[in-house]
Coordinates of C-alpha atoms and ligand atoms in Angstrom, one line a residue:
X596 CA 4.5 7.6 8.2
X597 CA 7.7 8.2 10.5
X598 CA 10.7 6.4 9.7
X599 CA 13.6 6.1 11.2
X600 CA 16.5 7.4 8.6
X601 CA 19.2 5.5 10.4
X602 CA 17.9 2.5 10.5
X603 CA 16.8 3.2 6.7
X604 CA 20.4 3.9 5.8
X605 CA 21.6 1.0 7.5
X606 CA 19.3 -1.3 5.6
X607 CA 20.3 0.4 2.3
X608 CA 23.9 0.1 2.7
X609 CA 26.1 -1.9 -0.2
X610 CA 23.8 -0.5 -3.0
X611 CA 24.4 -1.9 -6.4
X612 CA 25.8 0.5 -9.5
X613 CA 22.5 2.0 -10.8
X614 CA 20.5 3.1 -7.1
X615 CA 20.8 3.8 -3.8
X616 CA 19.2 5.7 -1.1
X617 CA 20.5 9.1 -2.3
X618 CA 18.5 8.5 -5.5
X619 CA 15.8 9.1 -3.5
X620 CA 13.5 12.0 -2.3
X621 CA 12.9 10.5 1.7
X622 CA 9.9 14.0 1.8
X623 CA 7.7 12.5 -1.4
X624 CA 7.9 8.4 -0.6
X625 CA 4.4 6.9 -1.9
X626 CA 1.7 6.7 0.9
X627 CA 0.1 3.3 -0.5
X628 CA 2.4 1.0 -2.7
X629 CA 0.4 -1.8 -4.2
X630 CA 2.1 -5.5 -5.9
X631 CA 1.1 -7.5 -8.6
X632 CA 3.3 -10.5 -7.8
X633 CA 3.6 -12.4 -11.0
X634 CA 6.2 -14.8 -12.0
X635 CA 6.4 -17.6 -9.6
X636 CA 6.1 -19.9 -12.0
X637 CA 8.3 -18.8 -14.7
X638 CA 10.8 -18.5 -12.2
X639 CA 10.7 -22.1 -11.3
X640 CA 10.5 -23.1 -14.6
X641 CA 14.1 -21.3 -15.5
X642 CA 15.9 -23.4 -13.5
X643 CA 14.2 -26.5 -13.7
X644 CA 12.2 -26.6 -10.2
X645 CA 8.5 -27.5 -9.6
X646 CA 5.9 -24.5 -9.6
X647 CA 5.2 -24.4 -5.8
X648 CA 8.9 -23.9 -5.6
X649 CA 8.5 -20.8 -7.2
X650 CA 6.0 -19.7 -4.3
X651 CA 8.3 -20.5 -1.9
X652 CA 10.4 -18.3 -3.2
X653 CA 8.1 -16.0 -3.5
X654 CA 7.8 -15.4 0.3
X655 CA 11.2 -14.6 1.1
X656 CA 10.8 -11.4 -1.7
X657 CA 7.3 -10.9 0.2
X658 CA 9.0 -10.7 3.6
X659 CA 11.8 -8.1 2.1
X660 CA 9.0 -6.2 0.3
X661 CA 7.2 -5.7 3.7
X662 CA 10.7 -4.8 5.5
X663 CA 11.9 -2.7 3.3
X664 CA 8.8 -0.5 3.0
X665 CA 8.2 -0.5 6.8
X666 CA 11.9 1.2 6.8
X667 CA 10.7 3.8 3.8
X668 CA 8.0 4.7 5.6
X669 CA 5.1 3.5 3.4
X670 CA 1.4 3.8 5.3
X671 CA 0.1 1.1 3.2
X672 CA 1.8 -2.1 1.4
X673 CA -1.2 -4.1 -0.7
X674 CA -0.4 -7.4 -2.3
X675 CA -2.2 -9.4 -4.6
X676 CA -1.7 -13.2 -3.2
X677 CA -4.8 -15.1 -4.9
X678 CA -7.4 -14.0 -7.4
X679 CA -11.0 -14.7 -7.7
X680 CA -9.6 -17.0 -11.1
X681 CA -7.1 -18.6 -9.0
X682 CA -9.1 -21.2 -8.2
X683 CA -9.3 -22.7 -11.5
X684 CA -5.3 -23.7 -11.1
X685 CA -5.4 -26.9 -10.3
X686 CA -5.9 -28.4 -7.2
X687 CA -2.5 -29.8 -6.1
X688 CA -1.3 -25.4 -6.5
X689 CA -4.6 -24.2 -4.8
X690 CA -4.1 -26.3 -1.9
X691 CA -0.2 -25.6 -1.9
X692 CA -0.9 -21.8 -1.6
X693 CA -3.4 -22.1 1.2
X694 CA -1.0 -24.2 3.0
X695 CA 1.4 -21.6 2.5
X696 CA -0.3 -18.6 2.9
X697 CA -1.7 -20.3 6.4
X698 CA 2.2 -21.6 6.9
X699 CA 3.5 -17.8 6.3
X700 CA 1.4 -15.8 8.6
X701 CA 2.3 -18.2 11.5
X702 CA 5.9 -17.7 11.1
X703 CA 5.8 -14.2 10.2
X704 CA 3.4 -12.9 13.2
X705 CA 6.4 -12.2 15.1
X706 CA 7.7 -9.7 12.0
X707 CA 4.9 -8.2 12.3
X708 CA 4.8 -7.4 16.2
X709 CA 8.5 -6.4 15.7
X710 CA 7.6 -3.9 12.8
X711 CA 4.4 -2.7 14.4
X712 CA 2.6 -4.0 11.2
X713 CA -1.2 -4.2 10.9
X714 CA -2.5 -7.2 9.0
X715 CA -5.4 -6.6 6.7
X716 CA -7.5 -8.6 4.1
X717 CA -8.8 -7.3 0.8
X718 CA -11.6 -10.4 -0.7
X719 CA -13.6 -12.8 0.8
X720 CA -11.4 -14.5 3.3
X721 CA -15.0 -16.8 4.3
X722 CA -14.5 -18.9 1.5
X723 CA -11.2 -20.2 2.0
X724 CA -10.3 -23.4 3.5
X725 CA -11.5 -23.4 7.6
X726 CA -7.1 -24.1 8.7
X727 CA -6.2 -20.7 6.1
X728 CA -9.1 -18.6 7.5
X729 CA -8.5 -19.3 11.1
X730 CA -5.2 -18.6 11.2
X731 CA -5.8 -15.2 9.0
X732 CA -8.2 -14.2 11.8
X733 CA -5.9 -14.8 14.3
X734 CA -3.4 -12.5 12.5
X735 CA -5.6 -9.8 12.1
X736 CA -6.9 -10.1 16.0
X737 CA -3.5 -10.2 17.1
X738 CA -2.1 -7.0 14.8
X739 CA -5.3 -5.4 15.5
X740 CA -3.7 -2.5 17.7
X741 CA -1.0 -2.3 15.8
X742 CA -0.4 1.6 14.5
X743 CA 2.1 0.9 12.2
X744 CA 2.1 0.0 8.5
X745 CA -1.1 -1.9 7.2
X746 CA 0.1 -4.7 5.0
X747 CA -3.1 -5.9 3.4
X748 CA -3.1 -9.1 1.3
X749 CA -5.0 -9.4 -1.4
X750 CA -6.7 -13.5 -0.8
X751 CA -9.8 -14.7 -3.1
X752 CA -9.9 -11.1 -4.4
X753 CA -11.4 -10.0 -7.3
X754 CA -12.2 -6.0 -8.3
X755 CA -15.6 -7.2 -9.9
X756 CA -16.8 -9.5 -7.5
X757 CA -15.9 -6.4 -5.0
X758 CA -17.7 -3.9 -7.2
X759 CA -21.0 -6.3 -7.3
X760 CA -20.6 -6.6 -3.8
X761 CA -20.6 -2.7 -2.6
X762 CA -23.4 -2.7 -5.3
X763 CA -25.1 -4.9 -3.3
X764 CA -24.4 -3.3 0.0
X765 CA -25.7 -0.2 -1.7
X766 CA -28.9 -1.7 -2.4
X767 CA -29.9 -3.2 0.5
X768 CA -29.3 -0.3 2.3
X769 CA -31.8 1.7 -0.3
X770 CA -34.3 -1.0 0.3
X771 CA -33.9 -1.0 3.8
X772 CA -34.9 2.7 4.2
X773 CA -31.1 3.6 5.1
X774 CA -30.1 5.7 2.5
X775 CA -32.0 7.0 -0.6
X776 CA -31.0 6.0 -3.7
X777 CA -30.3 9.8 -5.1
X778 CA -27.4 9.8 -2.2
X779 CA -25.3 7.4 -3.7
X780 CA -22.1 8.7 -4.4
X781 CA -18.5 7.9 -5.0
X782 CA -18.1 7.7 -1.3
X783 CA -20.9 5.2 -0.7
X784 CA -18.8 2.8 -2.8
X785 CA -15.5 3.4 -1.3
X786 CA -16.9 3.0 1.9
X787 CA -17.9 -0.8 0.8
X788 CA -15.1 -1.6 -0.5
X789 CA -12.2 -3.7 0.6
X790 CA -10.1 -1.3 0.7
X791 CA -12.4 1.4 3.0
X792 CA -10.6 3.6 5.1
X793 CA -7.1 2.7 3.2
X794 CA -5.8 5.3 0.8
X795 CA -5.7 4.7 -2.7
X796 CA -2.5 3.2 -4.2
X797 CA 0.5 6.0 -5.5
X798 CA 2.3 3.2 -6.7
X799 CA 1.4 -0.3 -8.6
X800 CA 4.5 -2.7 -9.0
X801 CA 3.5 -5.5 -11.3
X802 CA 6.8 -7.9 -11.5
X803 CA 7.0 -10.6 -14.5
X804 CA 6.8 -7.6 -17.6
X805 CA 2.7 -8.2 -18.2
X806 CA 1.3 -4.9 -19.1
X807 CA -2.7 -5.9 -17.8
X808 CA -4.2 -5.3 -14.6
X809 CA -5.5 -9.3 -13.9
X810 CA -9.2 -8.0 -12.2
X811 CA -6.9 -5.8 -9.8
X812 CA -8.3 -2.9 -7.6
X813 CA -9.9 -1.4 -10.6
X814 CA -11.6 1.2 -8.5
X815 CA -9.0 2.3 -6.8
X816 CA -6.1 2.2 -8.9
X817 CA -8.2 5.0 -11.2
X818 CA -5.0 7.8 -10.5
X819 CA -2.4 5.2 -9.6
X820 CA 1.0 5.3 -11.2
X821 CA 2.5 1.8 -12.7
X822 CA 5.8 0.3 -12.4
X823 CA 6.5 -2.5 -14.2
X824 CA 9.5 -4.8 -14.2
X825 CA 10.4 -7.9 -16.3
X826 CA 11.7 -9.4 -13.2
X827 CA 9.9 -12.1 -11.3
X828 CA 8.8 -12.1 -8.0
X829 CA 10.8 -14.3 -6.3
X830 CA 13.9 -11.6 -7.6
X831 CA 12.1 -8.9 -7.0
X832 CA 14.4 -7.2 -4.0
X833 CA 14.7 -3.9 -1.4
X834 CA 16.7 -2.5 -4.4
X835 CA 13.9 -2.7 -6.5
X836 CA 11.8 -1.0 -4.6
X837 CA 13.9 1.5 -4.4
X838 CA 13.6 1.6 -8.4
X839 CA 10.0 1.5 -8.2
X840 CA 10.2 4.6 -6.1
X841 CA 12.6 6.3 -8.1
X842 CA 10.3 5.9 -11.3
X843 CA 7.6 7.3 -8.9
X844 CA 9.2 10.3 -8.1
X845 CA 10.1 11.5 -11.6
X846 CA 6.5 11.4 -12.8
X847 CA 4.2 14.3 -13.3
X848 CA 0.8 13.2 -11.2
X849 CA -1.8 15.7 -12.3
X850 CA -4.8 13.8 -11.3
X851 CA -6.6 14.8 -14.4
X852 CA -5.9 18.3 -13.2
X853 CA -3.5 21.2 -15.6
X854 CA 0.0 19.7 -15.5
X855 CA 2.7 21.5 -12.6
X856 CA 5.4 24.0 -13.7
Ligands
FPP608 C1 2.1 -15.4 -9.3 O1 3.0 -16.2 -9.9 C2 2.0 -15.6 -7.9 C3 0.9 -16.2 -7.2 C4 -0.3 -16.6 -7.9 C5 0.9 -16.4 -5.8 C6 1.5 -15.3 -5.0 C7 2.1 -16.0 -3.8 C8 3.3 -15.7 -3.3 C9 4.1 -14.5 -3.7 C10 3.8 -16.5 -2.2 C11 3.8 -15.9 -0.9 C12 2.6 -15.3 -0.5 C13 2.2 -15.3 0.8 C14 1.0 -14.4 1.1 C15 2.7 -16.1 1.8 P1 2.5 -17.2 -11.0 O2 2.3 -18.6 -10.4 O3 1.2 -16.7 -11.6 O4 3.7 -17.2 -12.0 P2 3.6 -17.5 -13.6 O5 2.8 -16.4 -14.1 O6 5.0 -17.4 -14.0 O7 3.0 -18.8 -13.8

């Protein structure tokens, strides 16, 4: 996607000792970077705050994340907000996040007009309480004509609940009389996925050091390359992503192909 460099070098101005902009190559920046934001908690914990301040926290990295790859030009930023096994935290956490989550959007619809940004969903946003899913439906009617970067958030996601699902779409399309069963190919999945139309993540940042994917766009991530930092979210900065790309670009990517001279 366009950017605009001036603007961009602007943003990345007063760069700490180990990055900046010119570290960067601004013709290979990562279509689609994807975020496993762990460490909400921990980071809390460290200074003595409750958990849910931690998520707090988390939002103002969430809201440079998106800014910051808005001005690098990404098509795609994906997010992983609430798992499929999130609901097993307990209650007094589950309901704080929906709050926030529903909280969040509100105040950040008019970042997201600014920037041009198109809201998506990855998981099944029908199952979350009715004040969270109404106001993510009004976000994603109001973005809707939005043509710049999709920011999808990953809410009630899981990879294997979306795998069974596309399986399921698969099927009742073959017993429907829609499609025979021998057509089912890699495509017929994508296309019933989350994630259909979207291409697949270059980049997965996982903050908080854990070396595990946590049930996270298993499909897609097949050719994906990782970045992991032993920060936590709510530290997790523009200069990081920065980092993040700069790992990116000194990688070989060969997708199981011969490897480039
Ligand atoms: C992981 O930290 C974070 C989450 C489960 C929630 C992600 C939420 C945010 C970043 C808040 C902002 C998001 C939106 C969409 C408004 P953890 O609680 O698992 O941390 P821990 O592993 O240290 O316990």
């Amino acid at each position: 996607m366009e950017f605009d460099e001036g603007e961009l070098r602007a943003y990345y101005a007063d760069a700490p000792d180990d990055i900046s902009l010119s570290d960067i190559d601004l013709t290979n920046i990562p279509r689609h970077v994807s975020m496993i934001m762990d460490g909400n908690g921990r980071w809390a914990e460290e200074r003595g705050l409750a958990r849910h301040q931690g998520h707090i926290a988390g939002v103002d990295s969430l809201r440079e994340a998106v800014t910051s790859s808005v001005r690098l030009g990404f098509d795609v930023l994906s997010a992983y907000a609430f798992s499929t096994e999130n609901w097993r935290r307990p209650q007094e956490e589950v309901d704080l996040l929906m709050h926030l989550f529903a909280t969040t959007l509100l105040k950040e619809l008019p970042l997201f007009y600014q920037e041009n940004v198109r809201l998506r969903f990855l998981g099944d946003i029908t199952e979350l309480p009715e004040q969270t899913r109404e106001v993510f439906e009004e976000g994603l009617e109001k973005t809707a004509a939005h043509t710049g970067m999709v920011f999808a958030l990953a809410v009630n996601y899981g990879s294997r609940a979306e795998l069974a699902r596309a399986t399921r779409l698969v099927a009742q399309d073959v017993v429907a009389g829609r499609m025979n069963a021998d057509e089912v190919d890699e495509r017929s999945i994508e296309e019933r996925l989350y994630t259909s139309g979207l291409p697949d993540p270059d980049l997965l940042v996982r903050t908080s050091g854990e070396l595990r994917l946590s049930n996270y766009l298993l499909w897609q991530l097949a050719y994906t390359e990782f970045y992991v930092t032993s920060k936590h979210w709510p530290d997790f900065s523009r200069w990081d992503m920065l980092r993040a790309i700069r790992a990116y670009q000194g990688r070989n990517r060969r997708f199981g192909g011969v490897v480039e001279s």
